[in-house]
């Protein structure tokens, strides 16, 4: 079976509020999947339902082809997770936390490995009450990964991490995915998620509005021209009057293709009395694509 997770027809209400509305998507083994959307869209609800932490009104969740419910979830023995904030006991050391979670004959070596991979050696013997937000977050991630699960669910794993720690986490996730581990990751830091995700699932108001490989979501082949001019408002107006699609209401951003070239754009603006101060080229990014998907869904 290619899919490690299969969700179909999932519905969930909290009182009168619709949290999930006929949610369905699959995750292939070994893939890194980003679950993105606005606050309150239903991301955490999906993750908690997959982990059997909350029940649903209807629908079906399967992990490794086994049904998951709040009362029946043996397949979750192969799943590691960090949901919202890690549960940290202030008077226990980081290593003591990991010893509580680590199982199997290789528990000690697995602890040593994840501590080294996340660069936690210097403080792993310290009590958690002295940990910074980033150190606590790393410990939560370590707890999710220590037993080498086949499927890992991470809710906002980049929270509190500095740029170096983010890079370290990205590299570790990619390394484990190449070895066969599957990841479902929710994050507001789309610039980081866009660097590692294979697929993106977009949810808004409890509904899945996009589910596709990241290259399709971001249009990886889309090239953008970003201009800084002596009068950006006038430049946007001139471009629109000449049937150029300006991709931003505040900046001068144009999508480049065979018909729309930098030379044509510069010639038009210079002839219209606009000075060009700077020119940049950029590939479309996940954040821009997500905003466009959400904007299109409102129509």
mmCIF file of C-alpha atoms in Angstrom:
data_model
loop_
_atom_site.group_PDB
_atom_site.id
_atom_site.type_symbol
_atom_site.label_atom_id
_atom_site.label_comp_id
_atom_site.label_asym_id
_atom_site.label_seq_id
_atom_site.Cartn_x
_atom_site.Cartn_y
_atom_site.Cartn_z
ATOM 1 C CA UNK A 1 0.000 0.000 0.000
ATOM 2 C CA UNK A 2 1.365 3.386 -1.030
ATOM 3 C CA UNK A 3 -0.622 5.481 1.469
ATOM 4 C CA UNK A 4 0.249 5.561 5.145
ATOM 5 C CA UNK A 5 -2.709 7.833 6.003
ATOM 6 C CA UNK A 6 -6.174 7.851 4.423
ATOM 7 C CA UNK A 7 -8.863 10.288 5.579
ATOM 8 C CA UNK A 8 -12.348 10.365 4.052
ATOM 9 C CA UNK A 9 -15.596 12.187 4.803
ATOM 10 C CA UNK A 10 -14.407 13.556 8.149
ATOM 11 C CA UNK A 11 -16.884 15.828 9.940
ATOM 12 C CA UNK A 12 -16.562 17.416 13.376
ATOM 13 C CA UNK A 13 -18.656 19.962 15.264
ATOM 14 C CA UNK A 14 -17.831 21.793 18.480
ATOM 15 C CA UNK A 15 -21.319 22.865 19.491
ATOM 16 C CA UNK A 16 -22.675 24.877 16.554
ATOM 17 C CA UNK A 17 -19.215 25.489 15.112
ATOM 18 C CA UNK A 18 -18.240 23.333 12.142
ATOM 19 C CA UNK A 19 -14.604 22.370 12.734
ATOM 20 C CA UNK A 20 -14.247 19.851 9.886
ATOM 21 C CA UNK A 21 -16.482 19.717 6.830
ATOM 22 C CA UNK A 22 -16.217 16.507 4.765
ATOM 23 C CA UNK A 23 -12.415 16.465 5.033
ATOM 24 C CA UNK A 24 -10.547 13.918 2.970
ATOM 25 C CA UNK A 25 -6.967 13.447 1.791
ATOM 26 C CA UNK A 26 -4.250 10.783 1.616
ATOM 27 C CA UNK A 27 -0.553 10.823 2.481
ATOM 28 C CA UNK A 28 1.932 8.634 0.609
ATOM 29 C CA UNK A 29 4.630 6.771 2.486
ATOM 30 C CA UNK A 30 7.919 8.657 2.712
ATOM 31 C CA UNK A 31 6.359 12.000 1.779
ATOM 32 C CA UNK A 32 6.610 15.274 3.690
ATOM 33 C CA UNK A 33 3.163 16.879 3.662
ATOM 34 C CA UNK A 34 2.460 20.437 4.762
ATOM 35 C CA UNK A 35 -0.959 21.137 6.290
ATOM 36 C CA UNK A 36 -1.555 24.873 5.987
ATOM 37 C CA UNK A 37 -4.349 27.395 6.445
ATOM 38 C CA UNK A 38 -5.463 30.327 8.613
ATOM 39 C CA UNK A 39 -5.771 30.146 12.391
ATOM 40 C CA UNK A 40 -8.852 28.182 13.378
ATOM 41 C CA UNK A 41 -9.132 26.495 9.968
ATOM 42 C CA UNK A 42 -9.092 22.975 11.438
ATOM 43 C CA UNK A 43 -5.426 21.916 11.216
ATOM 44 C CA UNK A 44 -5.002 20.908 14.859
ATOM 45 C CA UNK A 45 -8.419 19.229 14.878
ATOM 46 C CA UNK A 46 -7.344 16.986 11.988
ATOM 47 C CA UNK A 47 -4.085 16.096 13.711
ATOM 48 C CA UNK A 48 -5.789 15.307 17.015
ATOM 49 C CA UNK A 49 -8.384 13.148 15.245
ATOM 50 C CA UNK A 50 -5.644 11.212 13.417
ATOM 51 C CA UNK A 51 -3.960 10.579 16.761
ATOM 52 C CA UNK A 52 -7.203 9.362 18.350
ATOM 53 C CA UNK A 53 -7.196 12.256 20.830
ATOM 54 C CA UNK A 54 -10.658 13.464 19.836
ATOM 55 C CA UNK A 55 -13.636 11.762 18.277
ATOM 56 C CA UNK A 56 -15.361 12.833 15.083
ATOM 57 C CA UNK A 57 -19.031 12.984 14.081
ATOM 58 C CA UNK A 58 -18.549 10.925 10.931
ATOM 59 C CA UNK A 59 -15.941 9.841 8.434
ATOM 60 C CA UNK A 60 -13.013 7.479 8.473
ATOM 61 C CA UNK A 61 -9.309 7.639 9.362
ATOM 62 C CA UNK A 62 -6.897 4.860 8.472
ATOM 63 C CA UNK A 63 -3.218 4.579 9.384
ATOM 64 C CA UNK A 64 -1.437 1.718 7.633
ATOM 65 C CA UNK A 65 -4.900 0.514 6.519
ATOM 66 C CA UNK A 66 -6.074 0.224 10.152
ATOM 67 C CA UNK A 67 -9.081 2.229 11.333
ATOM 68 C CA UNK A 68 -8.347 4.894 13.935
ATOM 69 C CA UNK A 69 -10.844 6.079 16.521
ATOM 70 C CA UNK A 70 -10.713 7.539 20.005
ATOM 71 C CA UNK A 71 -11.240 4.018 21.413
ATOM 72 C CA UNK A 72 -9.226 1.964 18.930
ATOM 73 C CA UNK A 73 -5.807 2.958 17.610
ATOM 74 C CA UNK A 74 -3.166 0.190 17.791
ATOM 75 C CA UNK A 75 -1.582 1.478 14.567
ATOM 76 C CA UNK A 76 -0.545 4.631 16.424
ATOM 77 C CA UNK A 77 2.282 2.677 18.080
ATOM 78 C CA UNK A 78 4.186 3.461 14.869
ATOM 79 C CA UNK A 79 3.381 7.190 15.053
ATOM 80 C CA UNK A 80 5.304 9.988 16.775
ATOM 81 C CA UNK A 81 3.744 13.385 17.410
ATOM 82 C CA UNK A 82 4.188 16.897 18.731
ATOM 83 C CA UNK A 83 0.835 18.665 19.047
ATOM 84 C CA UNK A 84 0.703 22.304 20.140
ATOM 85 C CA UNK A 85 3.121 22.602 23.078
ATOM 86 C CA UNK A 86 5.322 19.754 24.344
ATOM 87 C CA UNK A 87 4.379 18.360 27.754
ATOM 88 C CA UNK A 88 7.431 19.240 29.853
ATOM 89 C CA UNK A 89 7.977 18.429 33.527
ATOM 90 C CA UNK A 90 10.088 21.283 34.968
ATOM 91 C CA UNK A 91 12.020 19.234 37.540
ATOM 92 C CA UNK A 92 13.015 16.454 35.149
ATOM 93 C CA UNK A 93 16.046 16.653 32.884
ATOM 94 C CA UNK A 94 15.716 16.449 29.145
ATOM 95 C CA UNK A 95 17.252 12.976 29.164
ATOM 96 C CA UNK A 96 14.807 11.795 31.836
ATOM 97 C CA UNK A 97 11.943 12.929 29.583
ATOM 98 C CA UNK A 98 13.356 10.902 26.713
ATOM 99 C CA UNK A 99 13.805 7.838 28.953
ATOM 100 C CA UNK A 100 10.096 8.022 29.809
ATOM 101 C CA UNK A 101 9.169 7.863 26.116
ATOM 102 C CA UNK A 102 11.881 5.652 24.624
ATOM 103 C CA UNK A 103 10.965 2.002 24.208
ATOM 104 C CA UNK A 104 12.585 -1.153 22.906
ATOM 105 C CA UNK A 105 15.987 -2.755 23.174
ATOM 106 C CA UNK A 106 17.686 0.183 21.459
ATOM 107 C CA UNK A 107 16.152 2.870 23.667
ATOM 108 C CA UNK A 108 19.456 4.239 25.013
ATOM 109 C CA UNK A 109 21.173 4.364 21.634
ATOM 110 C CA UNK A 110 18.084 5.979 20.091
ATOM 111 C CA UNK A 111 18.174 8.657 22.803
ATOM 112 C CA UNK A 112 21.866 9.307 22.176
ATOM 113 C CA UNK A 113 21.254 9.560 18.436
ATOM 114 C CA UNK A 114 18.365 12.040 18.568
ATOM 115 C CA UNK A 115 20.168 14.180 21.177
ATOM 116 C CA UNK A 116 23.180 14.384 18.879
ATOM 117 C CA UNK A 117 21.117 15.027 15.739
ATOM 118 C CA UNK A 118 19.252 17.912 17.373
ATOM 119 C CA UNK A 119 22.426 19.246 19.029
ATOM 120 C CA UNK A 120 21.018 19.007 22.557
ATOM 121 C CA UNK A 121 24.093 17.483 24.237
ATOM 122 C CA UNK A 122 25.069 20.606 26.200
ATOM 123 C CA UNK A 123 21.811 20.853 28.108
ATOM 124 C CA UNK A 124 20.176 17.414 27.947
ATOM 125 C CA UNK A 125 21.212 16.685 31.579
ATOM 126 C CA UNK A 126 19.804 20.014 32.821
ATOM 127 C CA UNK A 127 16.361 20.279 34.421
ATOM 128 C CA UNK A 128 13.737 21.459 31.959
ATOM 129 C CA UNK A 129 12.728 24.416 34.152
ATOM 130 C CA UNK A 130 15.883 26.160 32.936
ATOM 131 C CA UNK A 131 15.142 25.525 29.240
ATOM 132 C CA UNK A 132 14.442 28.345 26.820
ATOM 133 C CA UNK A 133 11.439 28.167 24.480
ATOM 134 C CA UNK A 134 13.653 26.838 21.692
ATOM 135 C CA UNK A 135 15.217 24.191 23.950
ATOM 136 C CA UNK A 136 11.759 23.005 25.044
ATOM 137 C CA UNK A 137 10.666 22.847 21.420
ATOM 138 C CA UNK A 138 13.682 20.740 20.494
ATOM 139 C CA UNK A 139 12.888 18.393 23.381
ATOM 140 C CA UNK A 140 9.303 18.055 22.133
ATOM 141 C CA UNK A 141 10.572 17.196 18.657
ATOM 142 C CA UNK A 142 13.047 14.703 20.139
ATOM 143 C CA UNK A 143 10.212 13.011 22.037
ATOM 144 C CA UNK A 144 8.288 12.644 18.768
ATOM 145 C CA UNK A 145 11.264 11.124 16.952
ATOM 146 C CA UNK A 146 13.096 9.089 19.596
ATOM 147 C CA UNK A 147 11.387 5.765 18.833
ATOM 148 C CA UNK A 148 12.060 6.064 15.084
ATOM 149 C CA UNK A 149 8.364 6.102 14.119
ATOM 150 C CA UNK A 150 7.190 5.349 10.588
ATOM 151 C CA UNK A 151 4.819 8.349 10.618
ATOM 152 C CA UNK A 152 5.444 11.670 12.398
ATOM 153 C CA UNK A 153 2.878 14.430 13.022
ATOM 154 C CA UNK A 154 4.299 17.828 13.967
ATOM 155 C CA UNK A 155 2.147 20.846 14.849
ATOM 156 C CA UNK A 156 4.109 24.110 14.494
ATOM 157 C CA UNK A 157 7.515 22.446 15.102
ATOM 158 C CA UNK A 158 9.450 25.599 14.139
ATOM 159 C CA UNK A 159 7.929 27.695 16.954
ATOM 160 C CA UNK A 160 10.661 29.229 19.098
ATOM 161 C CA UNK A 161 13.529 27.894 16.981
ATOM 162 C CA UNK A 162 16.285 30.217 15.784
ATOM 163 C CA UNK A 163 17.420 30.111 12.119
ATOM 164 C CA UNK A 164 20.198 27.612 12.815
ATOM 165 C CA UNK A 165 17.843 25.278 14.684
ATOM 166 C CA UNK A 166 15.294 25.595 11.860
ATOM 167 C CA UNK A 167 17.953 24.556 9.362
ATOM 168 C CA UNK A 168 18.952 21.627 11.568
ATOM 169 C CA UNK A 169 15.336 20.481 11.837
ATOM 170 C CA UNK A 170 14.772 20.808 8.090
ATOM 171 C CA UNK A 171 17.823 18.683 7.343
ATOM 172 C CA UNK A 172 16.782 16.034 9.874
ATOM 173 C CA UNK A 173 13.239 15.797 8.480
ATOM 174 C CA UNK A 174 14.508 15.470 4.909
ATOM 175 C CA UNK A 175 17.071 12.849 5.983
ATOM 176 C CA UNK A 176 14.433 10.763 7.754
ATOM 177 C CA UNK A 177 11.954 11.115 4.885
ATOM 178 C CA UNK A 178 14.583 9.795 2.471
ATOM 179 C CA UNK A 179 14.950 6.801 4.789
ATOM 180 C CA UNK A 180 11.192 6.167 4.556
ATOM 181 C CA UNK A 181 9.626 8.144 7.417
ATOM 182 C CA UNK A 182 6.431 10.037 6.562
ATOM 183 C CA UNK A 183 5.733 13.521 7.940
ATOM 184 C CA UNK A 184 2.563 15.585 8.336
ATOM 185 C CA UNK A 185 3.600 19.099 9.373
ATOM 186 C CA UNK A 186 1.475 22.106 10.212
ATOM 187 C CA UNK A 187 3.357 25.399 10.246
ATOM 188 C CA UNK A 188 2.756 29.114 9.817
ATOM 189 C CA UNK A 189 6.393 29.526 8.764
ATOM 190 C CA UNK A 190 5.669 28.844 5.117
ATOM 191 C CA UNK A 191 9.140 29.832 3.954
ATOM 192 C CA UNK A 192 10.557 26.896 5.945
ATOM 193 C CA UNK A 193 7.787 24.462 5.021
ATOM 194 C CA UNK A 194 8.143 25.311 1.349
ATOM 195 C CA UNK A 195 11.762 24.151 1.385
ATOM 196 C CA UNK A 196 10.977 20.566 2.414
ATOM 197 C CA UNK A 197 7.355 19.648 1.606
ATOM 198 C CA UNK A 198 6.523 17.215 -1.190
ATOM 199 C CA UNK A 199 2.787 17.898 -1.012
ATOM 200 C CA UNK A 200 0.569 20.631 0.419
ATOM 201 C CA UNK A 201 -2.949 20.334 1.863
ATOM 202 C CA UNK A 202 -4.731 23.674 2.307
ATOM 203 C CA UNK A 203 -7.669 23.941 4.700
ATOM 204 C CA UNK A 204 -9.961 26.898 5.308
ATOM 205 C CA UNK A 205 -13.033 26.985 7.582
ATOM 206 C CA UNK A 206 -12.865 23.215 7.984
ATOM 207 C CA UNK A 207 -12.810 22.461 4.238
ATOM 208 C CA UNK A 208 -9.944 21.176 2.115
ATOM 209 C CA UNK A 209 -9.571 23.722 -0.697
ATOM 210 C CA UNK A 210 -6.333 22.411 -2.226
ATOM 211 C CA UNK A 211 -4.418 19.124 -2.117
ATOM 212 C CA UNK A 212 -1.534 18.728 -4.551
ATOM 213 C CA UNK A 213 2.241 18.350 -4.964
ATOM 214 C CA UNK A 214 4.010 21.538 -3.917
ATOM 215 C CA UNK A 215 5.220 22.221 -7.465
ATOM 216 C CA UNK A 216 1.594 22.423 -8.587
ATOM 217 C CA UNK A 217 0.615 24.617 -5.644
ATOM 218 C CA UNK A 218 3.470 27.077 -6.117
ATOM 219 C CA UNK A 219 3.751 26.798 -9.904
ATOM 220 C CA UNK A 220 7.473 26.166 -9.507
ATOM 221 C CA UNK A 221 8.086 27.175 -13.101
ATOM 222 C CA UNK A 222 6.564 30.624 -12.514
ATOM 223 C CA UNK A 223 9.164 33.379 -12.621
ATOM 224 C CA UNK A 224 8.431 36.775 -11.121
ATOM 225 C CA UNK A 225 9.986 40.144 -11.958
ATOM 226 C CA UNK A 226 10.112 42.513 -8.973
ATOM 227 C CA UNK A 227 10.831 46.173 -9.682
ATOM 228 C CA UNK A 228 11.620 49.144 -7.477
ATOM 229 C CA UNK A 229 10.890 52.366 -9.339
ATOM 230 C CA UNK A 230 10.774 56.120 -8.835
ATOM 231 C CA UNK A 231 6.964 55.896 -8.678
ATOM 232 C CA UNK A 232 5.608 52.403 -7.970
ATOM 233 C CA UNK A 233 1.942 53.488 -8.007
ATOM 234 C CA UNK A 234 2.294 55.058 -11.442
ATOM 235 C CA UNK A 235 4.329 52.074 -12.683
ATOM 236 C CA UNK A 236 1.571 49.632 -11.639
ATOM 237 C CA UNK A 237 -1.038 51.823 -13.326
ATOM 238 C CA UNK A 238 0.923 52.002 -16.604
ATOM 239 C CA UNK A 239 1.497 48.252 -16.621
ATOM 240 C CA UNK A 240 -2.197 47.524 -16.017
ATOM 241 C CA UNK A 241 -3.209 49.950 -18.783
ATOM 242 C CA UNK A 242 -0.975 47.962 -21.129
ATOM 243 C CA UNK A 243 -2.575 44.649 -20.119
ATOM 244 C CA UNK A 244 0.212 43.396 -17.861
ATOM 245 C CA UNK A 245 -1.003 41.359 -14.865
ATOM 246 C CA UNK A 246 0.485 42.998 -11.773
ATOM 247 C CA UNK A 247 0.644 40.347 -9.042
ATOM 248 C CA UNK A 248 0.666 42.681 -6.022
ATOM 249 C CA UNK A 249 -1.265 45.775 -5.003
ATOM 250 C CA UNK A 250 1.647 47.314 -3.113
ATOM 251 C CA UNK A 251 4.721 46.310 -5.126
ATOM 252 C CA UNK A 252 5.578 46.152 -8.813
ATOM 253 C CA UNK A 253 5.552 42.373 -9.401
ATOM 254 C CA UNK A 254 4.911 40.865 -12.833
ATOM 255 C CA UNK A 255 4.867 37.225 -13.899
ATOM 256 C CA UNK A 256 7.455 36.574 -16.607
ATOM 257 C CA UNK A 257 6.777 34.389 -19.657
ATOM 258 C CA UNK A 258 7.616 34.253 -23.380
ATOM 259 C CA UNK A 259 5.417 37.269 -24.142
ATOM 260 C CA UNK A 260 6.182 39.201 -20.957
ATOM 261 C CA UNK A 261 9.907 39.954 -20.911
ATOM 262 C CA UNK A 262 12.000 42.219 -18.739
ATOM 263 C CA UNK A 263 13.160 44.195 -21.791
ATOM 264 C CA UNK A 264 9.582 45.038 -22.831
ATOM 265 C CA UNK A 265 8.608 46.078 -19.303
ATOM 266 C CA UNK A 266 11.665 48.275 -18.785
ATOM 267 C CA UNK A 267 11.216 49.936 -22.184
ATOM 268 C CA UNK A 268 7.562 50.727 -21.436
ATOM 269 C CA UNK A 269 8.274 52.219 -18.011
ATOM 270 C CA UNK A 270 11.330 54.253 -19.079
ATOM 271 C CA UNK A 271 9.425 55.671 -22.060
ATOM 272 C CA UNK A 272 6.672 56.643 -19.607
ATOM 273 C CA UNK A 273 9.125 58.632 -17.486
ATOM 274 C CA UNK A 274 9.572 56.025 -14.729
ATOM 275 C CA UNK A 275 13.107 55.456 -13.411
ATOM 276 C CA UNK A 276 14.077 51.861 -12.543
ATOM 277 C CA UNK A 277 15.960 51.713 -9.227
ATOM 278 C CA UNK A 278 16.246 47.926 -8.835
ATOM 279 C CA UNK A 279 15.293 44.698 -10.617
ATOM 280 C CA UNK A 280 14.971 41.291 -8.941
ATOM 281 C CA UNK A 281 13.966 37.850 -10.209
ATOM 282 C CA UNK A 282 12.182 35.385 -7.958
ATOM 283 C CA UNK A 283 10.464 32.034 -8.241
ATOM 284 C CA UNK A 284 6.950 31.842 -6.888
ATOM 285 C CA UNK A 285 6.929 30.887 -3.195
ATOM 286 C CA UNK A 286 4.479 28.942 -1.036
ATOM 287 C CA UNK A 287 3.310 31.994 0.914
ATOM 288 C CA UNK A 288 2.270 33.870 -2.236
ATOM 289 C CA UNK A 289 0.546 30.780 -3.617
ATOM 290 C CA UNK A 290 -1.355 30.144 -0.375
ATOM 291 C CA UNK A 291 -2.599 33.724 -0.221
ATOM 292 C CA UNK A 292 -3.791 33.450 -3.818
ATOM 293 C CA UNK A 293 -5.567 30.135 -3.135
ATOM 294 C CA UNK A 294 -7.358 31.624 -0.113
ATOM 295 C CA UNK A 295 -8.244 34.748 -2.111
ATOM 296 C CA UNK A 296 -9.640 32.666 -4.980
ATOM 297 C CA UNK A 297 -11.677 30.560 -2.551
ATOM 298 C CA UNK A 298 -13.425 33.686 -1.231
ATOM 299 C CA UNK A 299 -14.841 34.503 -4.671
#
